[in-house]
mmCIF file of C-alpha atoms in Angstrom:
data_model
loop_
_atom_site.group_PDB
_atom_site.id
_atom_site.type_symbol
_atom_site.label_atom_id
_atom_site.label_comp_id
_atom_site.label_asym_id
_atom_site.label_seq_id
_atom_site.Cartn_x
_atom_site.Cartn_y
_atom_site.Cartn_z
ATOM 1 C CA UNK A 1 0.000 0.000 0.000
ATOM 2 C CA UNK A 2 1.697 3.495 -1.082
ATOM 3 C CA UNK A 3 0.275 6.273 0.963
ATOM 4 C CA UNK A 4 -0.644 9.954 -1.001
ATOM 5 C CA UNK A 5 -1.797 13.222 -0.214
ATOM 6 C CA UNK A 6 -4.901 14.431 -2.157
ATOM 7 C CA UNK A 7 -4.737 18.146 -2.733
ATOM 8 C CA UNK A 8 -7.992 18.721 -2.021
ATOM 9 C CA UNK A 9 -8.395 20.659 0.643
ATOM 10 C CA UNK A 10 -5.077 20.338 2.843
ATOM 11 C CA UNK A 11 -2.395 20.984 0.001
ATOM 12 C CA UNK A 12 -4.626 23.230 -2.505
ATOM 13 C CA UNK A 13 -2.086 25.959 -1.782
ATOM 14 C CA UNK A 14 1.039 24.252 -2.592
ATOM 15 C CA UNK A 15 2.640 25.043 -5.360
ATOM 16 C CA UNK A 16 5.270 22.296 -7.110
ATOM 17 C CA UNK A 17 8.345 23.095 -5.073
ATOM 18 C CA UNK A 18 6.245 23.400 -1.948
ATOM 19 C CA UNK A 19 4.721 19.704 -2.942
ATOM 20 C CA UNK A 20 8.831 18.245 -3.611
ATOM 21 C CA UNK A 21 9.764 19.700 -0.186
ATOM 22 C CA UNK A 22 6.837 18.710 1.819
ATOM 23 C CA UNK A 23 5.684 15.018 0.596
ATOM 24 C CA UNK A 24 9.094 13.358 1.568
ATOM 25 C CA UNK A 25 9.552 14.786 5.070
ATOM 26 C CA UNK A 26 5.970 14.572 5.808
ATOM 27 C CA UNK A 27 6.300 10.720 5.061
ATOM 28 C CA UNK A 28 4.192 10.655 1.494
ATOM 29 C CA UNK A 29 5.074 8.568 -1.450
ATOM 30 C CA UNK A 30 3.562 10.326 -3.792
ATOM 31 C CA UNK A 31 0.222 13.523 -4.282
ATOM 32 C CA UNK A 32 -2.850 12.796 -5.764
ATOM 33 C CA UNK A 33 -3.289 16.139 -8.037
ATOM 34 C CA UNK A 34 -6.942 18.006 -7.754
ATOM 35 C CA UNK A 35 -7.863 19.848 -11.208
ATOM 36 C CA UNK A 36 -10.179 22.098 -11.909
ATOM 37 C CA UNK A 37 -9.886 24.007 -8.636
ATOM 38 C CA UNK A 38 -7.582 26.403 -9.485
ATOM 39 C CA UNK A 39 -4.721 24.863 -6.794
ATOM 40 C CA UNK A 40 -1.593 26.314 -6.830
ATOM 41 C CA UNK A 41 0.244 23.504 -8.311
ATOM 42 C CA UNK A 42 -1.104 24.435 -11.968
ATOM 43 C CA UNK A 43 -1.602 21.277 -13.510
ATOM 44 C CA UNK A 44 -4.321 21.492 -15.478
ATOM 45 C CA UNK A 45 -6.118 20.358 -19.101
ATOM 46 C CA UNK A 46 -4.861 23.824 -20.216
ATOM 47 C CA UNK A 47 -0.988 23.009 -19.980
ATOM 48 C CA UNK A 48 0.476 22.177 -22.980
ATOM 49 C CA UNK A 49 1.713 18.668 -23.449
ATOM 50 C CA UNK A 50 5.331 20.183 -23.650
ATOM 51 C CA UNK A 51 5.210 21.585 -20.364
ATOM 52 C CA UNK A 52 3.347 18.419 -18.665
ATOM 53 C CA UNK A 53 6.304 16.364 -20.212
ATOM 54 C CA UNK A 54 8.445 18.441 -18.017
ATOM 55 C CA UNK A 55 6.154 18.754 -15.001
ATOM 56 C CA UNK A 56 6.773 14.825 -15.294
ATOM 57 C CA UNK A 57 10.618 15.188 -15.406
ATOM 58 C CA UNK A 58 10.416 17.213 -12.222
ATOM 59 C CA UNK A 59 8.414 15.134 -10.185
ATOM 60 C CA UNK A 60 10.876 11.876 -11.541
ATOM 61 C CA UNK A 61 14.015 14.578 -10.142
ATOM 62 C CA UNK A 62 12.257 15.505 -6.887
ATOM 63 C CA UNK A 63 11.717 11.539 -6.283
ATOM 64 C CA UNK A 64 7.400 12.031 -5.643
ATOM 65 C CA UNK A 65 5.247 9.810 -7.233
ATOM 66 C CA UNK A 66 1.746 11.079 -9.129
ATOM 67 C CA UNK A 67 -0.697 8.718 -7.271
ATOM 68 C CA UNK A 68 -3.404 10.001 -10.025
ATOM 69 C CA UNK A 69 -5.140 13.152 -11.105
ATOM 70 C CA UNK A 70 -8.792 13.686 -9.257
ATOM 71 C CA UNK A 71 -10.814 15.948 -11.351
ATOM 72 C CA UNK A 72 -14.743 17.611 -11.736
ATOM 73 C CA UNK A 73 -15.746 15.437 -14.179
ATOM 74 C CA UNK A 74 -19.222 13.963 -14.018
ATOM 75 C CA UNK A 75 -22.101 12.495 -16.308
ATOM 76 C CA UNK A 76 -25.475 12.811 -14.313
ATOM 77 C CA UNK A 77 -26.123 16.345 -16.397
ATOM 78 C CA UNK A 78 -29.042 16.608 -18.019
ATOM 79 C CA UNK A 79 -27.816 19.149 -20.919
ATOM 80 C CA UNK A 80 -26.116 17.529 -23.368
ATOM 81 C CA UNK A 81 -23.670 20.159 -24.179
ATOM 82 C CA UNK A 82 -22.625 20.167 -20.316
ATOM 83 C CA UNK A 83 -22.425 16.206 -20.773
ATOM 84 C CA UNK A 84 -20.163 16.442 -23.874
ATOM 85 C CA UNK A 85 -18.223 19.134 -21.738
ATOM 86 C CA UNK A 86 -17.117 16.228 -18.970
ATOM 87 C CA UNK A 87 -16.688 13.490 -21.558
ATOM 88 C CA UNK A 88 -14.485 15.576 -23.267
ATOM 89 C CA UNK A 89 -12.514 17.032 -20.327
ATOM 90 C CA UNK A 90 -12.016 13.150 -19.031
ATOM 91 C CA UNK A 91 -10.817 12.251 -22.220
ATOM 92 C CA UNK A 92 -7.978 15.380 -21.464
ATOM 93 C CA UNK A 93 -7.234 14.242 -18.239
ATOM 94 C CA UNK A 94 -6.591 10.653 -19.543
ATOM 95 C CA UNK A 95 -3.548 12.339 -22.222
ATOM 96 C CA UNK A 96 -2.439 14.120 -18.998
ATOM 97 C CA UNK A 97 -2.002 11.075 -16.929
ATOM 98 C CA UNK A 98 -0.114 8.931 -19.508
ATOM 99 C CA UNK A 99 2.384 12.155 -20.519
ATOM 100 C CA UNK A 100 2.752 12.665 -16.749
ATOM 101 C CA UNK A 101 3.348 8.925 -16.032
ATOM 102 C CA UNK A 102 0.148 8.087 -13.931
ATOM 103 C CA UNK A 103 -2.332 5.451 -14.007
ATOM 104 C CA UNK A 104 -5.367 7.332 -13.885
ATOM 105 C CA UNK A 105 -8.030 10.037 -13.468
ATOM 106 C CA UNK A 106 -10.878 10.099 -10.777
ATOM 107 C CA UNK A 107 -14.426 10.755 -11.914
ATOM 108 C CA UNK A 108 -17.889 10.368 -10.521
ATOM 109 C CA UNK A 109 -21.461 9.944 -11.422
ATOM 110 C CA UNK A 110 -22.648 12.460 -8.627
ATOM 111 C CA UNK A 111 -26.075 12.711 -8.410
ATOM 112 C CA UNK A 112 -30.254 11.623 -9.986
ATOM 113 C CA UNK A 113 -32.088 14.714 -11.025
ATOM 114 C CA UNK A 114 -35.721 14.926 -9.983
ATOM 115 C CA UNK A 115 -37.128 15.420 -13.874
ATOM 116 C CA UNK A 116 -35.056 12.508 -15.364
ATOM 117 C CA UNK A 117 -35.665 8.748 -14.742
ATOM 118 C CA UNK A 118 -33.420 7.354 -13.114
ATOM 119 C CA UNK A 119 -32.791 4.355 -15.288
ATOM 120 C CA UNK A 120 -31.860 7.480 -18.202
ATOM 121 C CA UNK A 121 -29.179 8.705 -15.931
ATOM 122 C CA UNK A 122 -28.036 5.550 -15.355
ATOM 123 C CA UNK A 123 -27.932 4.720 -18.936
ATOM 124 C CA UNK A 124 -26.193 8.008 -19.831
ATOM 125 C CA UNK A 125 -23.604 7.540 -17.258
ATOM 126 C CA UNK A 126 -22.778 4.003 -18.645
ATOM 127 C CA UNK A 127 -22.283 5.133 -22.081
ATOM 128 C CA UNK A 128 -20.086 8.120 -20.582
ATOM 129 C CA UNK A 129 -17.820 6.050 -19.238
ATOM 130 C CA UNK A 130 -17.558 3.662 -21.737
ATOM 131 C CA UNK A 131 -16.348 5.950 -24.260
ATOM 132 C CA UNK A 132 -14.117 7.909 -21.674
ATOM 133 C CA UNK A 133 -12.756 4.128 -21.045
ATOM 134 C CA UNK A 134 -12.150 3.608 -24.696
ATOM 135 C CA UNK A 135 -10.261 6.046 -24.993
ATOM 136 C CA UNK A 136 -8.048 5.520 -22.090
ATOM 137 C CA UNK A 137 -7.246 2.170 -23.396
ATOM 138 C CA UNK A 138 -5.555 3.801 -26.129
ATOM 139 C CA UNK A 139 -3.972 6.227 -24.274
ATOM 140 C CA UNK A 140 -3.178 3.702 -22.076
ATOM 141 C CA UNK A 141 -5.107 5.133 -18.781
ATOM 142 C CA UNK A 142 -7.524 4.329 -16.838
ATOM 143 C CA UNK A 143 -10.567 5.914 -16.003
ATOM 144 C CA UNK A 144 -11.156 5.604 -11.917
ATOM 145 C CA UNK A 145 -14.855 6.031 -10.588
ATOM 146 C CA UNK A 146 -15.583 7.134 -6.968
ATOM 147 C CA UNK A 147 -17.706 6.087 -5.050
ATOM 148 C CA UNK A 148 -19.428 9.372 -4.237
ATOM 149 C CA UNK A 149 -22.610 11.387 -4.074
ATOM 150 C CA UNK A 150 -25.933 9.253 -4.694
ATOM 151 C CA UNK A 151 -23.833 6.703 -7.211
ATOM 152 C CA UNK A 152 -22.136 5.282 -4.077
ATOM 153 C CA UNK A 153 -23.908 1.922 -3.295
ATOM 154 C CA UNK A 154 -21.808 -1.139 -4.382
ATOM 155 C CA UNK A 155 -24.664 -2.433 -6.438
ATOM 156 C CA UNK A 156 -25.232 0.782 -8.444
ATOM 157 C CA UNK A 157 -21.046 1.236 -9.026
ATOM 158 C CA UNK A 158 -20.282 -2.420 -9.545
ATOM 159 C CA UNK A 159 -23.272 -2.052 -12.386
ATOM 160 C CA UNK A 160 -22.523 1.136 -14.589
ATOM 161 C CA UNK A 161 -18.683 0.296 -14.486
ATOM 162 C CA UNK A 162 -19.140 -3.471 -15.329
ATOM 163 C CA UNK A 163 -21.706 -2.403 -18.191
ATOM 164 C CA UNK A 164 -19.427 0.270 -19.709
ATOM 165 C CA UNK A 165 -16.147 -1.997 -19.486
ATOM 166 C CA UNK A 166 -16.099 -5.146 -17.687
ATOM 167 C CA UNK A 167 -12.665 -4.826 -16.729
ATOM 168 C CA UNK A 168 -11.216 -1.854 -17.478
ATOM 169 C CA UNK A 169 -12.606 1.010 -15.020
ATOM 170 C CA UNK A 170 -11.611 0.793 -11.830
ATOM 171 C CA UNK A 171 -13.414 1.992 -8.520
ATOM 172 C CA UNK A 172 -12.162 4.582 -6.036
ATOM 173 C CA UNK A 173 -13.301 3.859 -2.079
ATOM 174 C CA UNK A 174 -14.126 6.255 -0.877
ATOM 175 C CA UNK A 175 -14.894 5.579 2.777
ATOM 176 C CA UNK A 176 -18.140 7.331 3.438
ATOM 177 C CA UNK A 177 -19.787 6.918 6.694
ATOM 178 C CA UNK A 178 -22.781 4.867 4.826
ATOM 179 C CA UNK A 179 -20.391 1.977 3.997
ATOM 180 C CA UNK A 180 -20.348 1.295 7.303
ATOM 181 C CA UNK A 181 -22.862 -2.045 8.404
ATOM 182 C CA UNK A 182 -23.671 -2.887 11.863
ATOM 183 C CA UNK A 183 -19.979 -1.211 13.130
ATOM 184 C CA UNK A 184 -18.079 -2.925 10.070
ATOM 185 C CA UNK A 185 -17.012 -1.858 6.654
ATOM 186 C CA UNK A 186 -16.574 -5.472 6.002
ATOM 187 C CA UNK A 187 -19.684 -6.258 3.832
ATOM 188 C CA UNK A 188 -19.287 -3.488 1.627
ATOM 189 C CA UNK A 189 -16.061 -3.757 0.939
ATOM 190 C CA UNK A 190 -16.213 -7.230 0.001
ATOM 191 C CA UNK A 191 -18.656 -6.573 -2.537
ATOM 192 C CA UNK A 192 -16.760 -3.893 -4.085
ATOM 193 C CA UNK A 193 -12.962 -5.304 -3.325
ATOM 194 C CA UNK A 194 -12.403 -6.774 -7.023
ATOM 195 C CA UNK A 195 -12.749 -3.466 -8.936
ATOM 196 C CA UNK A 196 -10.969 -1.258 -6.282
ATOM 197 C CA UNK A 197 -8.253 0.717 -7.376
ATOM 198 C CA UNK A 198 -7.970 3.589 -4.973
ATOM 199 C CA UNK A 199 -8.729 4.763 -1.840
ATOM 200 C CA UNK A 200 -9.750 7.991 -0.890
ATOM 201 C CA UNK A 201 -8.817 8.643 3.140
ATOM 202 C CA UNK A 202 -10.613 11.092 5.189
ATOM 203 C CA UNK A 203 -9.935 11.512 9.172
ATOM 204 C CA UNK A 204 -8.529 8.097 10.496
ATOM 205 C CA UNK A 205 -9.397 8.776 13.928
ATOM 206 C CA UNK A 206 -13.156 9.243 12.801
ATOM 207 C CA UNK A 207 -15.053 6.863 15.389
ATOM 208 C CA UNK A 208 -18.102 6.837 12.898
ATOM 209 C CA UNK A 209 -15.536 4.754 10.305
ATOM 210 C CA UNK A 210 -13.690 1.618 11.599
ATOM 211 C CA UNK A 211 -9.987 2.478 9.412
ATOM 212 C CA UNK A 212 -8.631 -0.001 11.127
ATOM 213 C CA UNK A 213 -10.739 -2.505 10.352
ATOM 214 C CA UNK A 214 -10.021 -1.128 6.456
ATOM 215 C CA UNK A 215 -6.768 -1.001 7.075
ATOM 216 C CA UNK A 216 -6.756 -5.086 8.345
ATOM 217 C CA UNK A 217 -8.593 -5.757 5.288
ATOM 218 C CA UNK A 218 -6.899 -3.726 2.864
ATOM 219 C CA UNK A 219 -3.673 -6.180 4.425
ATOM 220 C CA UNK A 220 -5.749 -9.065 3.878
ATOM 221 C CA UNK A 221 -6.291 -8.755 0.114
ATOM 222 C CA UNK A 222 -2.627 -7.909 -0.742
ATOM 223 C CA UNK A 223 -3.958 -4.386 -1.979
ATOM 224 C CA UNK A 224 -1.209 -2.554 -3.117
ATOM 225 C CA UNK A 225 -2.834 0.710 -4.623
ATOM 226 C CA UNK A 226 -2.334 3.907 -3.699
ATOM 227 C CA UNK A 227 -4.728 5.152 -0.201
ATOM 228 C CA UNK A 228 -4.584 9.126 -0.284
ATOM 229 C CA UNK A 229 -5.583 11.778 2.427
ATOM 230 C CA UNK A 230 -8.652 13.605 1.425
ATOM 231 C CA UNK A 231 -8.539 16.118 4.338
ATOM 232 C CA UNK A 232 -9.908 19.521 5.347
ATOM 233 C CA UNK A 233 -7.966 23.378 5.563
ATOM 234 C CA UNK A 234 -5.876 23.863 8.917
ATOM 235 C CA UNK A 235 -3.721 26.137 9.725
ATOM 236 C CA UNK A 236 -1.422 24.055 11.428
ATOM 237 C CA UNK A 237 -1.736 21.649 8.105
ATOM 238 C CA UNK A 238 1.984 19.805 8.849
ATOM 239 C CA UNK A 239 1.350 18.788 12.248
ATOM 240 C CA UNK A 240 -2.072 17.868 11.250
ATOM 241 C CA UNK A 241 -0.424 15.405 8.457
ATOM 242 C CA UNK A 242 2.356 14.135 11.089
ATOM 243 C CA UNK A 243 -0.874 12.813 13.173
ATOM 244 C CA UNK A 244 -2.107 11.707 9.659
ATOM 245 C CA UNK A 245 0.835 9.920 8.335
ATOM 246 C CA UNK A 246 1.358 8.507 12.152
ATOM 247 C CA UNK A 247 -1.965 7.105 12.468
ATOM 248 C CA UNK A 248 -2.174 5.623 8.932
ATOM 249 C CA UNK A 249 2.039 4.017 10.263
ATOM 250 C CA UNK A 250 0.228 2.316 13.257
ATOM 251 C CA UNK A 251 -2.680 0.580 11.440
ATOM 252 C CA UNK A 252 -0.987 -0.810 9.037
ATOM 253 C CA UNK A 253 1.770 -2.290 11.697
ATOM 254 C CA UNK A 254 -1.462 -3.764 13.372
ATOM 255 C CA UNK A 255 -2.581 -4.957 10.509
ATOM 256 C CA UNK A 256 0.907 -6.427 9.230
ATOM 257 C CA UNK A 257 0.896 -8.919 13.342
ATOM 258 C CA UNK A 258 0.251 -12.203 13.155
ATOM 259 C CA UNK A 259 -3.524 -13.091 13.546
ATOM 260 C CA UNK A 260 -4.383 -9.880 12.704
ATOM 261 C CA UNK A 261 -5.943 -10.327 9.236
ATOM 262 C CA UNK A 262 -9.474 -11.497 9.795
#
């Protein structure tokens, strides 16, 4: 398991350099870069593939990895021109990730709209992603869908990502408080653990969400994807991520003792 910082919210203020100096003595492998946000690192659809070559050259120098690029992309809207916007801006971020050397871009299906059917969104979502997977195949890049908003049951995301490409997409957990059954995260993700490509971290001393359960079963399934902070503005946002990074250290020593992985 390779452990990441998301730039949304902590690091949204970090430019490049700040990102080289801080990943490695905070203890991160690698940042998980949030588009379409305006964040201070700059790397964004509108680069030029010239300068995202050498973006790529600077992280390989400065020794952090990309863990992925986590944009705005969605495919619930009703307008089609707004649809054809996010297919198109996925299909971007999928030449961005394989001329900056990562595996793959986050999107999401976000949310039903009270004068569509749902089975229509559904259907339009499916398609989306099947032709944003398409064409990551070719770029050789993956298209990675959260688990987020009202598309966030394991039924519903097993079911549009297995319809649009049976093996290709892959799913981000996202570790929301309603995968959590009886006290256990267990059963959902079991149902979900095939597909999973990504985890999305929030606060890891959160008593509502069992991480070290995840953590245990994470371990127990040999997952060795990248799990990346998702965490809210501080102002003290290093010692915050020296708790972080500490926490995440001691759960995955737990989980690594004998008898441990249940």
């Amino acid at each position: 398991m390779k452990l990441g910082l998301l730039t949304f919210n902590m690091a949204k203020d970090w430019d490049l350099d700040t990102i080289f100096e801080k990943m490695p003595a905070l203890g991160f492998a690698g940042v998980e870069l949030r588009t379409q946000r305006e964040h201070a690192h700059r790397v964004e659809p509108e680069v030029p593939d010239d300068e995202l070559a050498a973006i790529r050259e600077r992280f390989a120098e400065a020794g952090v990895a990309i863990a992925g690029l986590s944009s705005s992309c969605s495919f619930d809207a009703p307008d089609p021109e707004v649809l054809r916007a996010n297919i198109d801006a996925t299909k971007r971020h999928l030449d961005m990730c394989a001329l900056l050397g990562t595996g793959g871009v986050k999107v999401y299906g976000n949310v039903f709209h009270d004068d569509v059917p749902r089975e229509q969104t559904i259907a339009q979502l499916t398609a989306s992603l099947a032709e944003c997977a398409a064409h990551g195949a070719q770029v050789g890049a993956q298209v990675r869908f959260e688990m987020h908003g009202q598309f966030n049951t394991p039924e519903l995301c097993l079911q549009v990502i297995s319809e649009a490409d049976p093996a290709g997409i892959g799913l981000i957990f996202n570790c929301n408080p309603m995968d959590v059954v009886e006290g256990s995260v267990a059963p959902t993700w079991n149902a979900v653990r095939a597909r999973v490509i990504h985890v999305h971290l929030h606060d890891l001393a959160d008593p509502q969400f069992p991480y070290d359960e995840l953590v245990r079963l994470l371990a127990r399934d040999g997952f060795d994807g990248w799990a990346t902070g998702e965490l809210p503005e501080s102002p003290d946002a290093d010692r915050v991520l020296r708790y972080f990074v500490a926490l995440w250290e001691a759960y995955v020593a737990l989980a690594d003792a004998p008898n441990s992985r249940r």
